[in-house]
């Protein structure tokens, strides 16, 4: 390690600077600045061959063969469904942008088809220079899926029979019994994928897909749970990172094991304080509704007081609306869900209709069951999330947490308690789950985007996750809703796009506005 080595480094740096000056090339992070660790299990696996074929509307589809168990790379193989929208300007193509839309559980193939042309998510400029590629992760949809039922009819009947979220002490038993039976059905019918569905194995799959498309390093956009995939990949393959944008970001350590021993004693989403995120986002909806005046169906009167009246009325008995009985649990969950997707006009209209119906003739109907389910989102969510996270296994912990969280965060405290309680009864286990470290230095810094008010990935969790990474910067989108996918911001898309082009982070303290009010 004599002085000649450093003269070579200086000559290389000078040549790079000249290339930047002449060609306008972005300066990548120095390779020797990145941690040299590379996951050995993925390195031992064969690179899949992607036979792309036309699958309508400009998309191309392929199937990738990857190991079921990376500890046995030449053993049983599984198939991953992959989709690509080729770069619109091949002459300026930079490479492949891999996209994971979150969940876990939804089909990445379907979501890329649906959302590739959303301009606030993937602008024309971005699509011109990158192939957009997504995939159904292991256990999901068209890939080797976790299937817990023999027929669709059996699936619909069982999933449609899930008890509503318990809203008072004593209602939990039916929910726990259903969760226990669900876990047993999946253990009996899902097969070996149940023990190999961790995010660590999905990160290994992503590494094989990167190799398959021929990119020397990974360019990645992860949304919601997709940020967990990205953080795990970044720490398993730190030198392979070209650029990574995390959108609606998680507290990675909190999601896996919690902090300071929380994992076995605090429910998963409670330890990430999702309840406060839901409450703050719903309050932002009420404020924007009030400001929108007649453009918001729920604005007449005082929206905050009307919400309290509506919720407390629904506690007494279900509210009849268009032949359906809306229980307290259904109304609370609808408010949380529609706040997440920032579909505020629809939420306002629903709340006003319920308010009108509930404050005139009360009416009591049996609670409706039998919601429509497609694919295997519910099964896949649990197969992945329950494999990744340490959770309490004593039902009494959830029962007690529901009471305390209901007092701490009125109306919304129970939702995170029971959101992943089924994991307490799950029987799939993946010995290869990733538990850290989270701070390996990557070959490029990581961009984090997060809404000011996000009910699924609260801003405080995004900051916590960014602090766990070796080098990351948070850009706050001054809106309410879950990720830039649901909170359109051309500013956020431009910052993300320029970062993905260059690998250079925006200045510290950068903020973005939203394109319009949800009620415009």
Short mmCIF file of C-alpha atoms in Angstrom, two decimals:
data_model
loop_
_atom_site.label_atom_id
_atom_site.label_comp_id
_atom_site.label_asym_id
_atom_site.label_seq_id
_atom_site.Cartn_x
_atom_site.Cartn_y
_atom_site.Cartn_z
CA UNK A 1 0.00 0.00 0.00
CA UNK A 2 2.75 2.46 -1.00
CA UNK A 3 2.47 5.97 -2.43
CA UNK A 4 2.03 4.64 -5.99
CA UNK A 5 -1.48 3.50 -5.06
CA UNK A 6 -2.47 7.03 -4.08
CA UNK A 7 -0.94 8.54 -7.22
CA UNK A 8 -3.21 6.18 -9.23
CA UNK A 9 -6.24 7.31 -7.23
CA UNK A 10 -5.37 10.98 -7.90
CA UNK A 11 -4.92 10.31 -11.64
CA UNK A 12 -8.30 8.49 -11.76
CA UNK A 13 -9.99 11.33 -9.91
CA UNK A 14 -8.52 13.87 -12.33
CA UNK A 15 -9.72 11.85 -15.32
CA UNK A 16 -13.18 11.61 -13.81
CA UNK A 17 -13.28 15.36 -13.20
CA UNK A 18 -12.28 15.97 -16.83
CA UNK A 19 -15.08 13.65 -18.02
CA UNK A 20 -17.54 15.53 -15.87
CA UNK A 21 -16.41 18.87 -17.24
CA UNK A 22 -16.46 17.74 -20.88
CA UNK A 23 -19.47 15.40 -20.94
CA UNK A 24 -21.59 16.72 -18.10
CA UNK A 25 -21.55 13.27 -16.48
CA UNK A 26 -22.77 12.94 -12.87
CA UNK A 27 -20.13 12.08 -10.31
CA UNK A 28 -20.88 8.69 -8.73
CA UNK A 29 -19.79 7.87 -5.21
CA UNK A 30 -16.30 6.39 -5.14
CA UNK A 31 -16.55 2.60 -5.19
CA UNK A 32 -14.03 2.23 -2.37
CA UNK A 33 -16.20 4.48 -0.17
CA UNK A 34 -18.91 1.82 -0.08
CA UNK A 35 -18.90 -1.10 2.30
CA UNK A 36 -17.54 -4.11 0.44
CA UNK A 37 -19.98 -6.58 1.98
CA UNK A 38 -21.98 -8.65 -0.52
CA UNK A 39 -24.51 -11.26 0.55
CA UNK A 40 -22.85 -14.60 -0.26
CA UNK A 41 -26.08 -16.54 -0.78
CA UNK A 42 -27.18 -14.42 -3.73
CA UNK A 43 -23.65 -14.51 -5.16
CA UNK A 44 -23.81 -18.30 -5.32
CA UNK A 45 -27.07 -18.34 -7.32
CA UNK A 46 -27.34 -18.39 -11.11
CA UNK A 47 -28.44 -15.24 -12.91
CA UNK A 48 -31.90 -15.85 -14.42
CA UNK A 49 -32.51 -15.42 -18.15
CA UNK A 50 -35.37 -13.04 -18.94
CA UNK A 51 -37.18 -13.93 -22.16
CA UNK A 52 -39.09 -10.69 -22.72
CA UNK A 53 -42.23 -10.87 -24.85
CA UNK A 54 -44.91 -8.33 -25.73
CA UNK A 55 -47.78 -8.24 -23.24
CA UNK A 56 -49.86 -5.36 -24.66
CA UNK A 57 -49.94 -1.58 -24.32
CA UNK A 58 -46.19 -1.24 -24.80
CA UNK A 59 -45.27 -3.49 -21.88
CA UNK A 60 -43.03 -6.55 -22.02
CA UNK A 61 -43.29 -9.51 -19.65
CA UNK A 62 -40.96 -12.28 -18.56
CA UNK A 63 -40.50 -14.93 -15.90
CA UNK A 64 -37.39 -15.26 -13.71
CA UNK A 65 -36.27 -18.50 -12.09
CA UNK A 66 -34.73 -18.01 -8.65
CA UNK A 67 -33.94 -20.35 -5.74
CA UNK A 68 -36.71 -21.10 -3.28
CA UNK A 69 -34.04 -21.40 -0.57
CA UNK A 70 -30.84 -19.44 -1.20
CA UNK A 71 -29.01 -21.79 1.16
CA UNK A 72 -29.56 -24.37 -1.59
CA UNK A 73 -29.04 -22.35 -4.79
CA UNK A 74 -29.18 -25.44 -7.00
CA UNK A 75 -32.22 -26.89 -5.25
CA UNK A 76 -35.90 -26.14 -5.83
CA UNK A 77 -36.56 -23.08 -7.99
CA UNK A 78 -39.54 -20.71 -8.06
CA UNK A 79 -40.82 -18.31 -10.73
CA UNK A 80 -41.18 -14.55 -10.45
CA UNK A 81 -43.47 -12.63 -12.81
CA UNK A 82 -41.68 -9.53 -14.18
CA UNK A 83 -42.96 -6.62 -16.28
CA UNK A 84 -41.13 -3.84 -18.13
CA UNK A 85 -42.07 -0.58 -19.83
CA UNK A 86 -39.05 0.15 -22.08
CA UNK A 87 -37.47 3.60 -22.03
CA UNK A 88 -39.28 5.93 -24.42
CA UNK A 89 -36.00 7.43 -25.72
CA UNK A 90 -33.53 4.54 -26.13
CA UNK A 91 -30.79 6.92 -27.29
CA UNK A 92 -30.78 8.59 -23.84
CA UNK A 93 -31.46 5.46 -21.82
CA UNK A 94 -29.62 5.38 -18.48
CA UNK A 95 -30.67 1.90 -17.40
CA UNK A 96 -33.44 0.15 -15.46
CA UNK A 97 -35.50 1.67 -12.66
CA UNK A 98 -36.83 -1.14 -10.47
CA UNK A 99 -40.05 -0.23 -8.66
CA UNK A 100 -41.64 -1.92 -5.66
CA UNK A 101 -45.07 -0.39 -4.93
CA UNK A 102 -45.32 -1.60 -1.35
CA UNK A 103 -47.82 -3.63 0.60
CA UNK A 104 -46.56 -6.21 1.09
CA UNK A 105 -48.95 -8.29 -0.98
CA UNK A 106 -50.20 -6.35 -4.04
CA UNK A 107 -49.03 -7.31 -7.51
CA UNK A 108 -46.17 -5.19 -8.80
CA UNK A 109 -47.04 -6.32 -12.33
CA UNK A 110 -50.58 -4.95 -12.04
CA UNK A 111 -49.52 -1.74 -10.34
CA UNK A 112 -46.93 -0.87 -12.97
CA UNK A 113 -49.55 -1.41 -15.67
CA UNK A 114 -51.97 0.87 -13.79
CA UNK A 115 -49.55 3.59 -12.69
CA UNK A 116 -46.61 3.77 -15.11
CA UNK A 117 -48.18 6.78 -16.84
CA UNK A 118 -49.17 8.71 -13.71
CA UNK A 119 -47.16 11.91 -14.41
CA UNK A 120 -46.71 12.85 -10.74
CA UNK A 121 -45.13 9.43 -10.13
CA UNK A 122 -43.23 8.79 -13.39
CA UNK A 123 -42.88 11.88 -15.57
CA UNK A 124 -42.26 11.77 -19.32
CA UNK A 125 -38.63 12.77 -18.66
CA UNK A 126 -38.14 9.88 -16.25
CA UNK A 127 -39.81 7.33 -18.52
CA UNK A 128 -37.74 8.54 -21.46
CA UNK A 129 -34.45 7.56 -19.82
CA UNK A 130 -35.29 4.47 -17.77
CA UNK A 131 -36.88 1.13 -18.43
CA UNK A 132 -39.48 0.81 -15.67
CA UNK A 133 -39.45 -2.71 -14.22
CA UNK A 134 -41.58 -4.20 -11.47
CA UNK A 135 -42.35 -7.73 -10.38
CA UNK A 136 -44.60 -9.81 -8.19
CA UNK A 137 -42.36 -10.64 -5.22
CA UNK A 138 -42.15 -14.20 -3.98
CA UNK A 139 -45.42 -15.32 -2.34
CA UNK A 140 -47.41 -12.74 -4.38
CA UNK A 141 -49.97 -13.09 -7.19
CA UNK A 142 -48.43 -14.45 -10.44
CA UNK A 143 -45.12 -15.40 -8.85
CA UNK A 144 -44.84 -18.58 -6.77
CA UNK A 145 -47.63 -17.51 -4.46
CA UNK A 146 -48.68 -18.30 -0.92
CA UNK A 147 -52.12 -19.85 -1.37
CA UNK A 148 -54.03 -20.85 1.73
CA UNK A 149 -57.24 -22.11 0.13
CA UNK A 150 -58.12 -24.88 -2.30
CA UNK A 151 -60.57 -22.78 -4.33
CA UNK A 152 -61.49 -19.14 -4.87
CA UNK A 153 -64.88 -19.85 -3.34
CA UNK A 154 -63.24 -21.15 -0.17
CA UNK A 155 -60.97 -18.11 -0.08
CA UNK A 156 -63.85 -15.67 -0.49
CA UNK A 157 -65.93 -17.41 2.15
CA UNK A 158 -63.19 -17.47 4.75
CA UNK A 159 -61.69 -14.03 4.18
CA UNK A 160 -65.16 -12.56 3.94
CA UNK A 161 -65.98 -13.97 7.36
CA UNK A 162 -63.22 -12.09 9.21
CA UNK A 163 -64.72 -10.46 12.30
CA UNK A 164 -64.69 -6.69 12.34
CA UNK A 165 -61.96 -4.94 14.27
CA UNK A 166 -62.80 -5.37 17.97
CA UNK A 167 -63.97 -2.02 19.33
CA UNK A 168 -64.72 -2.91 22.95
CA UNK A 169 -63.30 -5.32 25.55
CA UNK A 170 -64.69 -8.81 25.14
CA UNK A 171 -64.99 -8.66 21.35
CA UNK A 172 -61.48 -9.92 20.71
CA UNK A 173 -62.07 -13.66 21.10
CA UNK A 174 -63.77 -14.12 17.73
CA UNK A 175 -60.99 -12.17 16.01
CA UNK A 176 -58.27 -14.24 17.68
CA UNK A 177 -60.04 -17.50 16.82
CA UNK A 178 -60.33 -16.46 13.17
CA UNK A 179 -56.64 -15.47 13.10
CA UNK A 180 -55.61 -18.80 14.61
CA UNK A 181 -57.61 -20.72 12.00
CA UNK A 182 -56.17 -18.58 9.20
CA UNK A 183 -52.64 -19.37 10.35
CA UNK A 184 -53.44 -23.08 10.49
CA UNK A 185 -55.01 -23.11 7.00
CA UNK A 186 -51.96 -21.39 5.52
CA UNK A 187 -49.56 -23.76 7.24
CA UNK A 188 -51.47 -26.73 5.82
CA UNK A 189 -51.91 -25.48 2.26
CA UNK A 190 -49.37 -22.79 1.32
CA UNK A 191 -46.41 -25.14 1.00
CA UNK A 192 -42.69 -24.37 1.45
CA UNK A 193 -42.92 -20.74 0.24
CA UNK A 194 -44.28 -19.90 3.70
CA UNK A 195 -40.81 -20.43 5.18
CA UNK A 196 -38.94 -18.53 2.45
CA UNK A 197 -40.95 -15.33 1.98
CA UNK A 198 -38.82 -12.86 3.94
CA UNK A 199 -37.78 -9.46 2.62
CA UNK A 200 -34.17 -10.68 2.73
CA UNK A 201 -35.01 -13.28 0.09
CA UNK A 202 -36.89 -10.66 -1.94
CA UNK A 203 -33.76 -8.48 -1.79
CA UNK A 204 -31.75 -11.43 -3.11
CA UNK A 205 -34.32 -11.87 -5.89
CA UNK A 206 -33.90 -8.18 -6.72
CA UNK A 207 -30.15 -8.61 -6.95
CA UNK A 208 -30.62 -11.46 -9.41
CA UNK A 209 -33.03 -9.34 -11.45
CA UNK A 210 -30.46 -6.52 -11.53
CA UNK A 211 -27.90 -8.95 -12.87
CA UNK A 212 -30.43 -10.32 -15.36
CA UNK A 213 -31.07 -6.91 -16.97
CA UNK A 214 -27.33 -6.22 -17.15
CA UNK A 215 -27.17 -3.09 -14.99
CA UNK A 216 -23.84 -2.82 -13.11
CA UNK A 217 -25.62 -1.20 -10.15
CA UNK A 218 -29.21 -0.92 -8.95
CA UNK A 219 -31.46 2.08 -9.53
CA UNK A 220 -34.55 1.70 -7.37
CA UNK A 221 -37.79 3.39 -6.33
CA UNK A 222 -39.46 1.83 -3.28
CA UNK A 223 -42.87 2.96 -2.02
CA UNK A 224 -44.15 2.21 1.50
CA UNK A 225 -43.10 -1.41 2.30
CA UNK A 226 -40.93 -1.10 -0.82
CA UNK A 227 -38.66 1.11 1.29
CA UNK A 228 -38.06 -1.86 3.62
CA UNK A 229 -37.07 -3.93 0.58
CA UNK A 230 -34.73 -1.12 -0.45
CA UNK A 231 -33.14 -0.74 2.98
CA UNK A 232 -32.51 -4.48 3.23
CA UNK A 233 -31.01 -4.56 -0.28
CA UNK A 234 -28.83 -1.52 0.47
CA UNK A 235 -27.32 -3.27 3.48
CA UNK A 236 -26.95 -6.68 1.82
CA UNK A 237 -25.42 -5.24 -1.37
CA UNK A 238 -24.10 -1.78 -0.42
CA UNK A 239 -21.57 -1.50 -3.26
CA UNK A 240 -24.26 -2.32 -5.84
CA UNK A 241 -26.38 0.78 -5.16
CA UNK A 242 -26.47 3.36 -7.96
CA UNK A 243 -29.44 5.40 -6.64
CA UNK A 244 -32.38 4.56 -4.33
CA UNK A 245 -35.46 6.70 -3.73
CA UNK A 246 -37.58 5.74 -0.72
CA UNK A 247 -41.13 7.12 -0.87
CA UNK A 248 -43.38 6.90 2.21
CA UNK A 249 -40.56 5.44 4.26
CA UNK A 250 -40.48 3.12 7.23
CA UNK A 251 -38.62 2.78 10.50
CA UNK A 252 -36.68 -0.29 9.38
CA UNK A 253 -35.40 -1.48 12.73
CA UNK A 254 -38.78 -0.79 14.34
CA UNK A 255 -40.52 -2.84 11.67
CA UNK A 256 -38.31 -5.85 12.22
CA UNK A 257 -37.64 -6.10 15.95
CA UNK A 258 -38.70 -2.80 17.48
CA UNK A 259 -36.44 -0.72 19.67
CA UNK A 260 -35.09 -1.68 23.09
CA UNK A 261 -36.88 -5.00 23.33
CA UNK A 262 -40.27 -3.85 22.01
CA UNK A 263 -40.67 -6.75 19.59
CA UNK A 264 -42.22 -9.29 21.95
CA UNK A 265 -44.29 -6.87 24.04
CA UNK A 266 -45.58 -4.10 21.71
CA UNK A 267 -47.77 -4.76 18.63
CA UNK A 268 -45.98 -4.12 15.34
CA UNK A 269 -47.73 -0.97 14.08
CA UNK A 270 -48.23 0.38 17.59
CA UNK A 271 -44.49 0.55 18.19
CA UNK A 272 -44.22 2.65 15.01
CA UNK A 273 -47.02 4.92 16.29
CA UNK A 274 -49.14 4.48 13.20
CA UNK A 275 -52.19 5.54 15.25
CA UNK A 276 -50.79 9.04 15.67
CA UNK A 277 -50.05 9.14 11.94
CA UNK A 278 -53.64 8.22 11.13
CA UNK A 279 -55.02 10.77 13.59
CA UNK A 280 -52.83 13.61 12.31
CA UNK A 281 -53.71 12.80 8.70
CA UNK A 282 -57.44 12.69 9.46
CA UNK A 283 -57.18 16.01 11.30
CA UNK A 284 -55.47 17.46 8.21
CA UNK A 285 -58.43 16.20 6.14
CA UNK A 286 -60.88 17.94 8.49
CA UNK A 287 -58.93 21.21 8.30
CA UNK A 288 -58.73 21.10 4.50
CA UNK A 289 -62.42 20.24 4.32
CA UNK A 290 -63.31 23.24 6.45
CA UNK A 291 -61.10 25.51 4.32
CA UNK A 292 -62.63 24.15 1.09
CA UNK A 293 -66.11 25.25 2.15
CA UNK A 294 -68.85 24.11 -0.24
CA UNK A 295 -66.35 22.11 -2.29
CA UNK A 296 -66.23 19.65 0.65
CA UNK A 297 -69.45 17.75 1.29
CA UNK A 298 -68.69 17.48 5.02
CA UNK A 299 -67.83 21.17 5.54
CA UNK A 300 -71.24 22.59 6.57
CA UNK A 301 -71.13 23.16 10.30
CA UNK A 302 -67.92 22.28 12.12
CA UNK A 303 -66.31 19.10 10.59
CA UNK A 304 -64.42 18.19 13.76
CA UNK A 305 -67.57 18.28 15.91
CA UNK A 306 -69.61 16.49 13.25
CA UNK A 307 -67.01 13.70 13.17
CA UNK A 308 -67.26 13.24 16.95
CA UNK A 309 -71.06 13.14 16.76
CA UNK A 310 -70.95 10.62 13.91
CA UNK A 311 -68.41 8.31 15.55
CA UNK A 312 -70.16 8.35 18.92
CA UNK A 313 -73.52 7.75 17.25
CA UNK A 314 -72.10 4.71 15.45
CA UNK A 315 -70.88 3.28 18.78
CA UNK A 316 -74.52 2.94 19.84
CA UNK A 317 -75.64 0.89 16.84
CA UNK A 318 -74.87 0.53 13.12
CA UNK A 319 -76.04 3.31 10.79
CA UNK A 320 -78.21 2.26 7.87
CA UNK A 321 -77.11 3.69 4.50
CA UNK A 322 -78.38 2.41 1.15
CA UNK A 323 -79.32 -0.94 2.64
CA UNK A 324 -75.93 -1.49 4.31
CA UNK A 325 -75.19 -1.35 8.02
CA UNK A 326 -72.18 0.80 8.82
CA UNK A 327 -70.76 -0.15 12.20
CA UNK A 328 -68.45 1.99 14.31
CA UNK A 329 -65.55 -0.26 13.30
CA UNK A 330 -66.38 0.06 9.59
CA UNK A 331 -66.61 3.86 9.77
CA UNK A 332 -63.34 4.24 11.67
CA UNK A 333 -61.50 1.99 9.25
CA UNK A 334 -63.03 3.72 6.20
CA UNK A 335 -61.88 7.08 7.54
CA UNK A 336 -58.34 5.76 8.01
CA UNK A 337 -58.20 4.03 4.62
CA UNK A 338 -59.56 6.95 2.58
CA UNK A 339 -57.22 9.33 4.43
CA UNK A 340 -54.32 7.14 3.32
CA UNK A 341 -55.17 7.38 -0.37
CA UNK A 342 -56.07 11.08 -0.05
CA UNK A 343 -59.43 10.50 -1.75
CA UNK A 344 -60.84 13.33 0.33
CA UNK A 345 -63.95 14.21 -1.74
CA UNK A 346 -65.13 10.58 -1.52
CA UNK A 347 -64.40 10.49 2.21
CA UNK A 348 -66.25 13.77 2.77
CA UNK A 349 -69.27 12.55 0.79
CA UNK A 350 -69.39 9.25 2.71
CA UNK A 351 -69.12 10.95 6.10
CA UNK A 352 -71.85 13.44 5.25
CA UNK A 353 -74.20 10.68 4.08
CA UNK A 354 -73.52 8.71 7.26
CA UNK A 355 -73.99 11.83 9.36
CA UNK A 356 -77.34 12.57 7.73
CA UNK A 357 -78.49 8.96 8.05
CA UNK A 358 -77.25 8.50 11.60
CA UNK A 359 -78.76 11.67 13.01
CA UNK A 360 -82.25 11.08 11.61
CA UNK A 361 -83.62 7.54 11.75
CA UNK A 362 -81.11 5.27 13.49
CA UNK A 363 -82.11 1.87 12.07
CA UNK A 364 -80.35 -1.32 13.08
CA UNK A 365 -79.34 -3.96 10.55
CA UNK A 366 -77.17 -7.09 10.78
CA UNK A 367 -73.52 -6.36 10.10
CA UNK A 368 -72.77 -7.05 6.43
CA UNK A 369 -70.07 -9.57 5.58
CA UNK A 370 -68.64 -10.95 2.39
CA UNK A 371 -66.36 -8.24 0.95
CA UNK A 372 -64.89 -9.08 -2.44
CA UNK A 373 -61.31 -10.34 -2.51
CA UNK A 374 -59.10 -10.96 -5.52
CA UNK A 375 -55.66 -12.49 -5.83
CA UNK A 376 -53.82 -13.43 -2.65
CA UNK A 377 -53.04 -10.05 -1.11
CA UNK A 378 -54.18 -11.05 2.38
CA UNK A 379 -52.24 -14.30 2.35
CA UNK A 380 -49.13 -12.67 0.86
CA UNK A 381 -49.18 -9.79 3.33
CA UNK A 382 -49.04 -12.17 6.26
CA UNK A 383 -46.57 -14.55 4.62
CA UNK A 384 -44.10 -11.67 4.21
CA UNK A 385 -44.83 -9.41 7.17
CA UNK A 386 -45.10 -12.19 9.72
CA UNK A 387 -41.87 -13.75 8.45
CA UNK A 388 -40.03 -10.44 8.80
CA UNK A 389 -41.16 -9.12 12.17
CA UNK A 390 -40.90 -10.10 15.79
CA UNK A 391 -44.36 -9.63 17.33
CA UNK A 392 -46.05 -10.43 20.64
CA UNK A 393 -47.62 -13.89 20.63
CA UNK A 394 -49.77 -13.48 23.76
CA UNK A 395 -53.27 -12.28 22.74
CA UNK A 396 -53.64 -10.49 26.06
CA UNK A 397 -50.93 -8.04 24.99
CA UNK A 398 -53.12 -6.95 22.07
CA UNK A 399 -56.21 -6.76 24.27
CA UNK A 400 -54.46 -4.48 26.77
CA UNK A 401 -52.83 -2.39 24.04
CA UNK A 402 -56.22 -1.82 22.40
CA UNK A 403 -57.53 -0.24 25.59
CA UNK A 404 -54.50 1.97 26.21
CA UNK A 405 -54.17 3.03 22.56
CA UNK A 406 -57.88 3.86 22.38
CA UNK A 407 -57.37 6.26 25.26
CA UNK A 408 -54.14 7.71 23.88
CA UNK A 409 -55.37 8.20 20.29
CA UNK A 410 -59.19 8.33 20.28
CA UNK A 411 -60.99 6.56 17.42
CA UNK A 412 -57.85 5.38 15.64
CA UNK A 413 -55.72 3.80 18.38
CA UNK A 414 -57.08 0.29 17.90
CA UNK A 415 -56.45 0.06 14.16
CA UNK A 416 -52.66 -0.46 14.40
CA UNK A 417 -53.06 -2.82 17.38
CA UNK A 418 -55.09 -5.31 15.39
CA UNK A 419 -53.64 -4.55 11.94
CA UNK A 420 -50.98 -7.24 12.27
CA UNK A 421 -52.29 -9.20 15.26
CA UNK A 422 -52.81 -12.25 13.05
CA UNK A 423 -49.01 -12.58 13.01
CA UNK A 424 -49.29 -13.73 16.64
CA UNK A 425 -50.81 -16.96 15.31
CA UNK A 426 -48.76 -17.31 12.12
CA UNK A 427 -46.86 -20.57 11.63
CA UNK A 428 -44.51 -19.68 8.79
CA UNK A 429 -40.93 -18.80 9.74
CA UNK A 430 -38.01 -17.70 7.56
CA UNK A 431 -34.61 -18.30 9.13
CA UNK A 432 -33.05 -15.90 6.62
CA UNK A 433 -34.96 -12.77 7.67
CA UNK A 434 -32.80 -9.65 7.87
CA UNK A 435 -32.32 -7.98 11.27
CA UNK A 436 -29.42 -5.59 10.57
CA UNK A 437 -27.03 -3.89 10.46
CA UNK A 438 -28.75 -0.95 8.75
CA UNK A 439 -25.84 1.46 8.43
CA UNK A 440 -23.54 -0.11 5.85
CA UNK A 441 -22.18 2.66 3.64
CA UNK A 442 -23.70 2.42 0.18
CA UNK A 443 -22.07 3.45 -3.10
CA UNK A 444 -24.60 6.30 -3.34
CA UNK A 445 -26.64 8.18 -0.73
CA UNK A 446 -30.36 7.47 -0.42
CA UNK A 447 -33.22 9.92 -1.02
CA UNK A 448 -36.24 9.72 1.30
CA UNK A 449 -39.57 11.37 0.42
CA UNK A 450 -42.38 11.52 2.99
CA UNK A 451 -45.66 13.37 3.39
CA UNK A 452 -45.96 15.71 6.35
CA UNK A 453 -49.08 13.76 7.39
CA UNK A 454 -48.91 10.10 6.43
CA UNK A 455 -51.24 7.58 8.11
CA UNK A 456 -49.25 4.48 7.09
CA UNK A 457 -45.63 5.66 7.29
CA UNK A 458 -45.62 8.60 9.72
CA UNK A 459 -42.98 11.27 9.17
CA UNK A 460 -41.26 10.52 12.49
CA UNK A 461 -40.76 6.93 11.31
CA UNK A 462 -39.25 8.13 8.03
CA UNK A 463 -36.76 10.25 9.97
CA UNK A 464 -35.97 7.28 12.24
CA UNK A 465 -35.37 5.03 9.23
CA UNK A 466 -33.18 7.64 7.52
CA UNK A 467 -31.10 7.99 10.70
CA UNK A 468 -30.51 4.24 10.70
CA UNK A 469 -29.00 4.36 7.18
CA UNK A 470 -25.39 5.39 6.61
CA UNK A 471 -26.29 8.37 4.40
CA UNK A 472 -29.82 9.49 3.60
CA UNK A 473 -31.73 12.76 3.31
CA UNK A 474 -35.42 13.36 3.98
CA UNK A 475 -37.48 15.65 1.75
CA UNK A 476 -40.89 16.49 3.24
CA UNK A 477 -43.93 16.80 0.97
CA UNK A 478 -46.24 19.34 2.59
CA UNK A 479 -49.42 17.34 2.13
CA UNK A 480 -51.54 14.62 3.70
CA UNK A 481 -51.75 11.05 2.45
CA UNK A 482 -49.57 8.04 1.95
CA UNK A 483 -46.51 8.61 -0.27
CA UNK A 484 -46.21 10.68 -3.44
CA UNK A 485 -48.24 7.95 -5.17
CA UNK A 486 -51.35 9.38 -3.48
CA UNK A 487 -50.16 12.96 -2.84
CA UNK A 488 -49.40 14.39 -6.29
CA UNK A 489 -46.41 16.74 -6.20
CA UNK A 490 -44.57 17.67 -9.39
CA UNK A 491 -41.87 19.14 -7.14
CA UNK A 492 -41.31 15.78 -5.44
CA UNK A 493 -41.26 13.98 -8.79
CA UNK A 494 -38.70 16.46 -10.17
CA UNK A 495 -36.44 16.04 -7.12
CA UNK A 496 -36.74 12.27 -7.32
CA UNK A 497 -36.12 12.28 -11.08
CA UNK A 498 -33.02 14.50 -10.88
CA UNK A 499 -31.63 12.38 -8.07
CA UNK A 500 -32.24 9.16 -10.03
CA UNK A 501 -30.50 10.71 -13.06
CA UNK A 502 -27.43 11.87 -11.14
CA UNK A 503 -27.23 10.12 -7.76
CA UNK A 504 -26.86 13.58 -6.15
CA UNK A 505 -29.11 14.47 -3.20
CA UNK A 506 -31.01 17.77 -3.08
CA UNK A 507 -29.86 20.39 -0.56
CA UNK A 508 -30.56 19.70 3.09
CA UNK A 509 -33.90 21.11 4.22
CA UNK A 510 -35.56 20.85 0.80
CA UNK A 511 -39.36 20.84 1.01
CA UNK A 512 -42.04 20.29 -1.63
CA UNK A 513 -45.57 21.56 -1.97
CA UNK A 514 -48.44 19.60 -3.47
CA UNK A 515 -49.89 20.36 -6.88
CA UNK A 516 -53.38 21.15 -5.65
CA UNK A 517 -55.79 20.78 -2.78
CA UNK A 518 -57.63 17.45 -2.80
CA UNK A 519 -60.86 19.47 -3.04
CA UNK A 520 -59.81 21.46 -6.13
#
